[in-house]
Every structure is written in structure tokens, then in C-alpha cells.
Amino acid sequence: MAPTTPTLDTSSVPDGPRTPRVLKAGTAWTDAWERCLAVAPEAFRDDRVLNLWHGGWRPDGRPLPATSPVDASPIAGPPRLDADAARTAVRASLDQHRAWRHVPLPERRARVAATLDSLTEHRELLALLLVWEIGKPWRLAQADVDRAIDGVRWYVDGIGPMVEGRSPLDGPVSNIASWNYPMSVLVHAMLVQALAGNAVIAKTPTDGGVSCLTLASALAAREGIPVTLVSGSGGELSEALVRAPEIGCVSFVGGRDTGAAVATAVADLGKRHILEQEGLNTWGIWNYSDWDTLGAVIPKLFDYGKQRCTAYPRFVVQRELFDSFLAAYLPAVRTVRVGHPLAVAGPEDPFPHLDFGPLINAAKAKELTDQVAEAVNRGAVPLYRGAPDTDLFLPGQDTSAYVQPVTLLAPPPSSPLHHAEPFGPVDTIVLVDTEAELLAAMNASNGALVATLSTDDPETFDRLAPQIRAFKTGRGKPRSRGDRDELFGGFGASWRGAFVGGELLVRAVTQGAAGERAPGNFPSYHLMA
């Protein structure tokens, strides 16, 4: 039986004619900026953020103009350094590293714990910056901050056995990460790296998150954490942040094109590395009947507009089950809510409950819309196109970065939507008739981070799951990056270098016995933990 359509959250919608939405009180960008100036005046000027290197905040670099994906209004942009300044910052970080690596573990733990207390104190401001800078709904912005804090606390409590018999690297860890999870991925990694005895360098993502990262770094620097935070183009700074001899490890999160260039550089230099790259995560449906369970999870898969490395944009469906699949899928996808993350009926109302807001920028929204149109022109069948609900936006606001959910059947092989991750709210469906076709379609991108197979028969799952080229494969449930002691990595082109998660994250940024082989995906070997 197909699931019934879930009831929309209409708690803030009045009876009768709808009231035009207004911005929730105290959440304007100007409100957030004034709070940043008050909390961390050393890191923020009236009109810009600063770079952090050699233990001080510096007004160097050329600030780029930036706009919020929420409504295209102006916000602070990254102050871009040139290559010479970046090299100087890296050399200064090595000096910090040489001092920090000898700081006793109890003191490192105390300083990181104090940083977490400060992040907790300013949790709501960090989340509000994420809303404006990268368009996260309030619920997801808070979750990003909380996962960073809670995840690092787990390491603070358990770091002792993880570093026993190990030592920090010979140089600082260089972090280059995408914009979508500034706190739970980037800040989390930085603080664990520092806890393990390393100075850390981070490049602010060009597309968003600079103010959030600046505030978090300011709070860490106050506690004596050896943090360097710089902005600039990847092409100009890569020589310093990837190839510089001072760098002890490169940690990268991003797309395959940029990741391939980084992978080539670190392989040539024999440099320690952690390179998390995209893959087309797939959800297979084979001999399956629990449609109520599937229908319930569909809206959750649209969290943050599928702008996450563990999103599921591809369903591979047994042809004879396609009618039952659609009966579960279509009512569920119609419940997905897209709107302005801070638009409410009354200024004191609670934050709106949304599945996602804008994509990271208008250019990405146009690129994705154009890819959908091109795929349809070449033969893909549009099964669903969401329509905007004007009640979820401010009157007259710019909505150029918003894309409603779209579902396409059988994208043509010539389309990027056939073989690559769209990083947006576009689902594609491929129909198959045999198990061999199922596996081929689920492995279309030469490796993925996660996958799921929904089947009623446990023996079928046990037989097929090992043949799916994903690091984690769930049975009927989505898999995530995981927190704390859960390992994370990828197969094929989705990952290069050391795996992370739990003790492996610490092992990746520390040195053990001579000849130690880290679990991971390296040019010369692939080793599971």
C-alpha cells in the first residue's frame, strides 16, 4: 500500500488570508555582524574579516565582494592573500607547530576543552552565520555546530590511548575543505589535529563560511590553539598549502577535479594526505515491499538540498517494482519544504521548519537547472518538478539561488546527471532488470562514500552489498559520515589517502612505528582498518 501524504507543518500559518512573511527578529545579517564585532573584535573590522597567521589577526589580503545565497544581499567576503603571503603564513605555522608539539597532552586537552566551551557559549551566533553564508535552515545550522562540539569532546575524553606511543607530525596539517560543513567537518578536524599535537592551517572556502570560520578560529586562538586561517584562490595558494615542504599533512574535502590535482601533488612529494572526494551515492531497490518505510525517509534525503557528500541523488529500481516505488516516492517528495530560512509570519515566531533553503549561490542554481533542461531535451523523463510556495519567502526577495526538487527518469549517458553527483535537489532514477544491471548502475561513478540497498531478503543483501563500490552500505537505511568512533572513507575515485573516524583520524595526523601502513586508499595499496 502506498503511504499517505505526510501533513505539512502549518503551525505558523494563520487561518484565512496568509500574512506576508517577515524576517525573524534579531536574525538580520547586520545583527549577526554586530554580534561578531562584539564577541571577537580582534578578528572583525567594521567592513571585513581578517586573516589569522603567526598568532595574530592581520588586515592583509584583498576582500572579495560576496552575497548571501539566502536573498543575494551583501555579506562579508574572503580577504584573499597572494602566494607570497601564504608562504609566509605557512612558515610561521611551522614555528607554532614546533612549539605546540612539545606541549603536554593534559594542557592540550584543557585548551581544546576551553575552546569547546567557548563555541558552546556562542553556538547560536555560529549557526546564524551559517544560515546567511551558506543558506542552511536553522535546524541544520545548529546541528552542524553541535556535531563539531560533541564530536571533538569525544576525542578530548578519549585521546589518551589514541596517541599512546605516537608523536605529532614534523609539520602542520593543511586543511582545504568545501563550504557545506564548516563546523562539523572543518573545525572538527582542525581541533582534533591540534589535540593530537599539530599546528593547523585552514583555507576558508571561497563560496561561503568565512565569517563562521573566522569566529570559531578566534575563539580557538584565544585559548592558545595554534590556528592559521587564510583566504585565497586555490590555484594561487596551492603551492603553499599543498606543496610547501613545511606541511606535514594535507587534508582535503571537495570535488574530484580539484582533488585529482591535489592527489597528484601529494603523491609526487610523498606527503601524508587525506583526500575526501565526491562520488555518486546510490540507493538500490530489489525484491522489496516495505514502501511505508521508504516513503518516510524520502523527505529526509533532501536535507540541505542534497548539498552533502553523503546525499543520495540516484535510485536504481527493479523495473517490475517501479509503479510501487512511484506510489511511495511521489507523495513523499511533494512534502519537501523549500524557503527562506529566516522568514516567519510574525517576528517573534519560531524558525520555519524547512528541508532546505537556497543552494550555495545563483550560479550553482543556474548550472543545475541547465543540466536538468539539457537532460530532458536529450531524453530524460521528468517525473516531478516542485513549485515554489510564495508563503515561504519574503515579499519581493531575490530567489535566484533556490531550486525546487526535481526527479528525472533515465538521464542520458551524455548528461552529467547520469554519472556525477549533482550537489543539489535533483533525483535521478534508473530502471534495471537483473542483479548485474543493478550493480553496474550502483557503481556508475567508480566509487562512492555511501550506498543503500533495500531488499526484503537478508541473504540477497549479504550477497550483493559487498559488490557495491561504497565505503558504507546500509540495508534499507541511509548511511552517514558518522561521528566519534565510526570509520569513514571511500572506494575508487571517491577517496585518496588515509581513512578517518575514531582512532584513525588521530593516526592519520600522528606518527607511529617505523614502516607503519595507515588504513586507507593509497597509490601503492588499499588497506581496510
XYZ file of C-alpha atoms in Angstrom:
529
model
C 0.000 0.000 0.000
C 1.338 3.438 -0.863
C 1.989 5.735 2.100
C -0.331 8.619 2.785
C 0.999 12.112 2.228
C 2.535 13.458 5.457
C 0.895 16.548 6.920
C 2.752 19.809 6.351
C 3.854 21.871 9.319
C 1.385 24.767 9.236
C 1.714 25.871 12.843
C 2.822 29.377 11.876
C 0.272 29.827 9.066
C -2.785 31.824 10.179
C -6.344 30.949 9.170
C -7.743 32.889 6.230
C -5.522 35.066 4.009
C -1.849 34.429 4.588
C 0.220 37.163 6.200
C 3.310 38.204 4.215
C 6.441 36.797 5.792
C 8.926 38.950 7.695
C 12.467 38.346 8.926
C 12.614 36.737 12.343
C 13.559 39.332 14.954
C 17.261 39.611 15.706
C 18.398 37.447 12.793
C 19.369 40.025 10.149
C 22.884 39.877 8.748
C 23.585 43.226 10.414
C 22.551 41.716 13.749
C 24.947 38.807 13.268
C 27.775 41.099 12.170
C 27.377 43.399 15.174
C 27.500 40.397 17.462
C 30.719 39.214 15.768
C 32.285 42.638 16.330
C 31.337 42.451 19.999
C 32.438 38.844 20.580
C 35.710 38.862 18.614
C 36.780 42.433 17.831
C 40.315 41.232 17.135
C 39.118 39.225 14.102
C 36.463 41.510 12.617
C 36.646 45.071 11.343
C 33.648 47.233 10.516
C 33.811 46.268 6.854
C 35.764 42.991 6.674
C 37.167 39.899 8.340
C 40.897 39.424 8.894
C 43.353 36.625 8.174
C 44.977 34.816 11.110
C 48.629 33.828 10.917
C 51.769 33.980 13.050
C 49.499 34.175 16.086
C 47.840 37.455 15.096
C 44.937 38.836 13.104
C 46.097 40.753 10.048
C 44.310 43.135 7.655
C 46.200 41.791 4.657
C 44.560 40.354 1.592
C 42.047 41.852 -0.817
C 38.444 41.348 0.366
C 36.204 39.964 -2.351
C 32.600 41.117 -2.588
C 30.143 38.450 -1.514
C 26.401 37.981 -1.331
C 24.231 35.696 0.759
C 22.582 32.802 -1.070
C 19.510 33.470 1.070
C 18.495 36.689 -0.699
C 21.541 37.950 -2.647
C 22.171 40.709 -0.090
C 25.802 41.772 0.595
C 27.790 39.938 3.271
C 31.487 39.774 4.171
C 33.727 38.151 1.587
C 37.064 36.348 1.979
C 40.210 38.552 2.232
C 42.329 36.851 -0.426
C 46.059 36.548 0.154
C 48.579 36.198 -2.635
C 51.038 33.326 -2.934
C 53.903 35.150 -1.201
C 51.805 35.999 1.861
C 50.535 32.410 2.031
C 54.094 31.057 2.008
C 54.996 33.398 4.870
C 51.944 32.219 6.812
C 52.921 28.575 6.298
C 56.470 29.178 7.530
C 55.066 30.914 10.610
C 52.766 27.959 11.226
C 55.788 25.654 11.255
C 57.265 27.733 14.082
C 54.000 27.344 16.007
C 53.996 23.627 15.283
C 57.498 23.095 16.644
C 56.461 24.681 19.930
C 52.997 23.109 20.177
C 54.116 19.528 19.534
C 56.001 19.640 22.858
C 53.026 20.960 24.876
C 51.983 18.161 27.279
C 48.789 16.324 26.412
C 46.900 17.431 29.570
C 47.454 21.064 28.615
C 46.385 20.454 25.013
C 43.237 18.772 26.272
C 42.492 21.670 28.595
C 42.909 24.255 25.840
C 40.754 22.358 23.364
C 38.103 21.782 26.039
C 38.083 25.521 26.796
C 37.629 26.193 23.088
C 34.626 23.862 23.023
C 33.114 25.693 25.991
C 33.500 28.967 24.127
C 31.991 27.526 20.938
C 29.065 26.290 23.006
C 28.581 29.753 24.513
C 28.358 31.267 21.019
C 26.536 28.355 19.395
C 23.560 30.380 18.161
C 25.723 33.086 16.585
C 27.798 30.481 14.745
C 24.589 28.872 13.471
C 23.151 32.219 12.342
C 26.315 32.919 10.358
C 25.896 29.558 8.634
C 22.330 30.465 7.687
C 23.402 33.680 5.975
C 26.685 32.466 4.496
C 25.733 29.062 3.101
C 21.933 29.010 3.310
C 21.405 26.294 5.903
C 17.987 26.172 7.597
C 18.221 26.909 11.308
C 17.762 23.289 12.375
C 20.619 22.082 10.166
C 22.873 25.031 11.012
C 22.571 24.253 14.704
C 23.215 20.572 14.010
C 26.439 21.462 12.156
C 27.708 23.415 15.166
C 26.597 20.787 17.673
C 28.214 17.912 15.774
C 31.529 19.750 15.796
C 31.378 20.416 19.530
C 30.112 16.971 20.556
C 32.477 15.164 18.206
C 35.585 16.910 19.481
C 34.517 16.401 23.111
C 34.557 12.663 22.423
C 38.193 12.967 21.361
C 39.085 15.154 24.355
C 37.732 12.454 26.660
C 39.397 9.546 24.857
C 42.575 10.941 23.288
C 44.995 9.310 25.754
C 45.062 5.750 24.355
C 44.846 7.082 20.784
C 48.187 8.903 20.994
C 49.995 6.405 23.201
C 53.286 5.515 21.530
C 52.685 8.082 18.793
C 54.057 11.578 18.123
C 52.887 14.646 16.210
C 53.883 15.134 12.593
C 57.001 17.032 11.547
C 54.927 19.941 10.243
C 51.430 21.450 10.465
C 48.300 19.971 8.916
C 46.931 21.930 5.948
C 43.131 21.839 5.589
C 41.340 22.648 2.339
C 37.619 21.924 2.591
C 34.393 22.633 0.760
C 31.874 25.144 2.079
C 28.999 22.848 3.052
C 30.039 21.796 6.569
C 32.376 24.459 8.020
C 31.908 23.339 11.611
C 31.216 19.592 11.737
C 33.854 18.754 9.116
C 36.470 21.526 9.024
C 36.530 22.928 12.574
C 36.067 19.416 13.954
C 39.122 18.199 12.028
C 41.221 21.232 12.986
C 40.609 20.830 16.708
C 41.314 17.080 16.681
C 44.515 17.694 14.717
C 45.587 20.267 17.324
C 44.619 17.961 20.163
C 46.938 15.346 18.648
C 49.837 17.822 18.834
C 49.837 19.596 15.463
C 49.547 23.207 14.436
C 46.726 23.590 11.905
C 46.249 25.688 8.795
C 42.854 26.169 7.135
C 41.899 27.837 3.893
C 38.460 29.457 4.003
C 36.185 28.114 1.257
C 35.713 30.696 -1.496
C 31.977 30.050 -1.808
C 30.960 30.644 1.801
C 31.558 30.262 5.524
C 34.355 32.799 6.058
C 32.711 34.657 8.963
C 31.695 31.470 10.777
C 35.212 30.069 10.438
C 36.728 33.380 11.491
C 34.670 33.453 14.677
C 35.429 29.813 15.501
C 39.135 30.360 14.859
C 39.152 33.472 17.030
C 37.671 31.527 19.923
C 40.273 28.775 19.452
C 43.190 31.202 19.145
C 42.219 32.868 22.428
C 42.751 29.535 24.161
C 46.224 29.190 22.652
C 45.347 26.735 19.870
C 47.926 27.189 17.040
C 45.473 28.036 14.238
C 46.252 29.704 10.914
C 43.262 30.843 8.827
C 43.847 32.257 5.356
C 41.762 33.086 2.295
C 42.648 32.990 -1.366
C 42.155 31.206 -4.646
C 43.027 27.531 -4.684
C 45.244 27.951 -7.716
C 47.308 30.717 -6.147
C 47.623 29.200 -2.672
C 48.060 25.541 -3.605
C 51.844 25.833 -3.880
C 51.992 26.954 -0.242
C 49.157 24.894 1.236
C 49.836 21.633 -0.611
C 53.408 21.557 -1.907
C 55.311 23.545 0.736
C 57.958 21.393 2.461
C 56.812 22.708 5.844
C 53.412 20.956 5.505
C 53.206 17.660 7.398
C 49.830 16.511 6.032
C 47.212 17.720 3.551
C 43.541 17.207 4.406
C 41.189 17.925 1.500
C 37.399 17.723 1.146
C 35.940 18.618 -2.225
C 35.274 17.640 -5.822
C 37.154 15.151 -7.941
C 38.643 17.646 -10.374
C 40.407 19.696 -7.691
C 41.059 16.597 -5.623
C 42.846 14.916 -8.517
C 45.277 17.825 -8.775
C 45.929 17.697 -5.034
C 46.347 13.914 -5.180
C 48.946 14.231 -7.925
C 50.886 16.823 -5.931
C 50.973 14.878 -2.667
C 51.837 11.634 -4.459
C 54.768 13.283 -6.217
C 56.040 14.626 -2.905
C 55.307 11.513 -0.855
C 53.324 13.710 1.522
C 50.838 12.347 4.048
C 47.285 13.074 2.903
C 43.543 12.667 3.493
C 41.534 13.433 0.335
C 37.766 13.042 0.530
C 36.215 13.431 -2.924
C 32.732 13.187 -4.349
C 31.019 10.071 -5.642
C 27.524 9.232 -6.905
C 25.891 7.677 -3.845
C 23.102 5.325 -4.921
C 20.032 3.667 -3.383
C 19.115 0.299 -4.875
C 15.628 -1.261 -4.788
C 15.453 -5.017 -5.432
C 12.731 -7.525 -4.400
C 11.382 -5.036 -1.878
C 7.956 -4.364 -0.361
C 8.270 -2.101 2.718
C 7.111 1.056 0.905
C 5.896 2.865 4.036
C 9.447 2.833 5.407
C 10.894 4.109 2.144
C 8.267 6.851 1.830
C 9.053 8.088 5.332
C 12.764 8.528 4.583
C 12.458 10.285 1.189
C 11.963 13.842 2.565
C 14.912 13.411 4.923
C 17.175 12.687 1.965
C 16.578 16.277 0.803
C 18.176 17.813 3.912
C 20.197 20.871 2.905
C 19.176 20.418 -0.720
C 21.362 17.296 -1.018
C 24.442 19.537 -0.771
C 26.325 16.983 1.283
C 28.898 14.330 0.492
C 26.607 11.554 1.754
C 23.481 12.641 -0.153
C 21.605 10.072 -2.246
C 20.775 11.548 -5.677
C 20.339 8.241 -7.579
C 17.737 5.488 -7.177
C 18.336 2.230 -9.032
C 14.977 0.458 -9.158
C 13.927 -3.009 -10.278
C 11.645 -2.385 -13.260
C 8.773 -4.543 -12.055
C 8.677 -2.539 -8.803
C 8.650 0.874 -10.473
C 4.917 1.509 -10.029
C 5.089 0.683 -6.321
C 8.216 2.814 -5.955
C 6.491 5.834 -7.516
C 3.432 5.358 -5.322
C 5.705 5.740 -2.284
C 8.127 8.307 -3.682
C 5.870 10.946 -5.266
C 3.609 11.679 -2.255
C 6.731 11.915 -0.089
C 8.682 14.295 -2.320
C 5.658 16.597 -2.538
C 6.007 17.294 1.194
C 9.534 18.744 0.872
C 9.552 22.381 2.009
C 11.887 24.938 0.451
C 12.057 28.575 1.520
C 13.867 31.487 3.152
C 15.475 30.058 6.328
C 14.528 33.101 8.441
C 11.105 34.050 7.021
C 8.288 33.841 9.584
C 4.676 35.035 9.887
C 5.460 37.163 12.944
C 8.880 38.462 14.064
C 8.735 36.504 17.321
C 7.613 33.219 15.740
C 9.897 30.168 15.868
C 12.223 29.480 12.971
C 10.484 27.874 9.975
C 10.804 24.123 9.602
C 12.338 23.615 6.162
C 14.035 20.728 4.419
C 16.360 23.166 2.672
C 16.784 26.753 1.596
C 18.920 28.088 -1.237
C 21.781 26.354 -2.972
C 25.203 27.839 -2.297
C 24.806 30.541 -4.972
C 22.791 31.583 -8.010
C 25.457 30.296 -10.397
C 25.119 26.766 -8.990
C 21.328 27.010 -9.195
C 21.523 28.001 -12.860
C 24.070 25.303 -13.651
C 21.839 22.633 -12.136
C 18.702 23.964 -13.814
C 20.500 23.985 -17.161
C 21.688 20.398 -16.634
C 18.117 19.292 -15.940
C 16.811 21.044 -19.059
C 19.562 19.545 -21.205
C 18.919 16.041 -19.820
C 15.198 16.334 -20.619
C 15.972 17.600 -24.116
C 18.134 14.508 -24.639
C 15.501 12.056 -23.484
C 15.224 12.032 -19.663
C 11.634 11.829 -18.445
C 10.628 14.479 -15.869
C 8.613 12.676 -13.193
C 8.351 15.523 -10.699
C 9.059 19.246 -10.581
C 8.410 21.126 -7.356
C 6.721 24.516 -7.421
C 7.765 27.352 -5.085
C 5.450 28.218 -2.208
C 5.484 32.023 -2.062
C 4.349 31.855 1.560
C 7.797 30.512 2.498
C 9.667 33.566 1.163
C 9.834 37.272 1.946
C 7.847 39.531 -0.385
C 9.948 40.535 -3.387
C 13.129 38.792 -2.221
C 15.743 37.543 -4.678
C 15.248 33.794 -5.167
C 17.875 33.181 -7.845
C 19.753 30.635 -5.692
C 16.701 28.471 -4.986
C 15.945 25.254 -6.876
C 12.835 23.187 -6.194
C 13.090 19.375 -6.098
C 13.266 17.674 -9.495
C 13.064 13.973 -10.341
C 14.198 12.567 -13.695
C 13.819 9.070 -15.078
C 16.674 7.677 -17.178
C 19.099 10.588 -17.600
C 21.030 10.083 -20.844
C 24.637 8.862 -20.610
C 25.813 12.162 -22.129
C 24.400 14.120 -19.171
C 26.490 14.908 -16.067
C 23.426 13.820 -14.095
C 23.987 10.282 -15.336
C 27.414 9.738 -13.791
C 28.235 12.584 -11.379
C 26.885 13.947 -8.109
C 24.601 16.967 -8.830
C 25.132 18.502 -5.379
C 21.583 19.818 -5.441
C 17.947 18.662 -5.090
C 17.804 16.551 -8.250
C 16.962 12.856 -8.029
C 17.564 10.546 -10.950
C 16.066 7.081 -11.387
C 17.497 4.217 -13.412
C 15.464 1.063 -14.067
C 17.128 -2.356 -14.193
C 16.039 -5.932 -14.858
C 18.873 -8.039 -13.483
C 21.159 -8.083 -10.479
C 24.123 -7.471 -12.763
C 22.453 -4.329 -14.117
C 21.633 -3.244 -10.572
C 25.269 -3.466 -9.512
C 26.544 -1.773 -12.671
C 24.160 1.147 -12.183
C 25.001 1.482 -8.497
C 28.714 1.567 -9.346
C 28.394 4.144 -12.133
C 30.823 6.685 -10.656
C 33.847 4.459 -9.921
C 33.497 4.574 -6.175
C 31.279 6.269 -3.625
C 31.251 7.132 0.037
C 27.882 5.558 0.936
C 25.154 3.435 -0.617
C 21.956 1.704 0.452
C 20.258 -1.446 -0.776
C 16.594 -2.017 0.065
C 15.637 -5.676 -0.237
C 13.355 -7.938 1.795
C 15.782 -10.859 1.739
C 18.800 -10.672 4.107
C 20.676 -13.243 2.018
C 20.266 -11.090 -1.098
C 21.675 -8.107 0.773
C 24.607 -10.111 2.116
C 25.403 -11.343 -1.382
C 25.073 -8.055 -3.269
C 26.290 -5.448 -0.743
C 29.995 -6.438 -0.918
C 29.887 -5.833 -4.678
C 28.716 -2.233 -4.274
C 31.702 0.107 -4.501
C 30.850 2.237 -1.463
C 32.699 2.510 1.838
C 29.468 2.107 3.793
C 26.364 0.275 2.568
C 23.159 0.380 4.570
C 20.310 -2.096 4.401
C 17.139 -0.102 3.819
C 18.526 2.876 5.725
C 20.694 5.841 4.711
C 24.313 5.822 5.818
C 26.058 8.965 7.012
C 29.601 10.161 7.502
C 29.287 9.133 11.126
C 30.672 10.673 14.271
C 33.057 9.697 17.005
C 34.289 6.124 16.612
C 32.682 5.321 13.241
C 35.217 4.996 10.440
C 34.852 6.926 7.198
C 36.444 6.653 3.780
C 35.671 5.819 0.185
C 36.317 3.386 -2.636
C 37.580 4.100 -6.119
C 37.982 7.740 -7.064
C 35.918 8.954 -4.107
C 38.860 8.842 -1.674
C 42.639 9.102 -1.637
C 44.910 8.635 1.342
C 44.207 7.768 4.949
C 40.755 6.832 6.223
C 39.407 8.794 9.186
C 36.931 8.455 12.043
C 37.637 7.488 15.610
C 41.215 6.447 16.288
C 42.007 6.505 12.555
C 41.652 10.296 12.420
C 44.303 10.613 15.127
C 46.528 8.001 13.459
C 46.291 9.917 10.172
C 47.855 13.021 11.751
C 50.417 11.395 14.041
C 53.476 9.216 13.553
C 53.709 5.650 14.804
C 56.301 2.934 14.488
C 58.658 2.913 11.514
C 57.103 1.258 8.475
C 53.549 1.641 9.745
C 50.913 1.373 7.000
C 47.851 3.526 7.625
C 44.438 2.135 6.640
C 43.352 3.970 3.501
C 43.342 4.134 -0.275
C 46.871 4.861 -1.477
C 48.539 4.619 -4.911
C 50.501 1.546 -3.832
C 47.951 -0.196 -1.604
C 44.375 -0.283 -0.295
C 44.058 -1.282 3.356
C 40.846 -1.532 5.343
C 41.042 -0.986 9.084
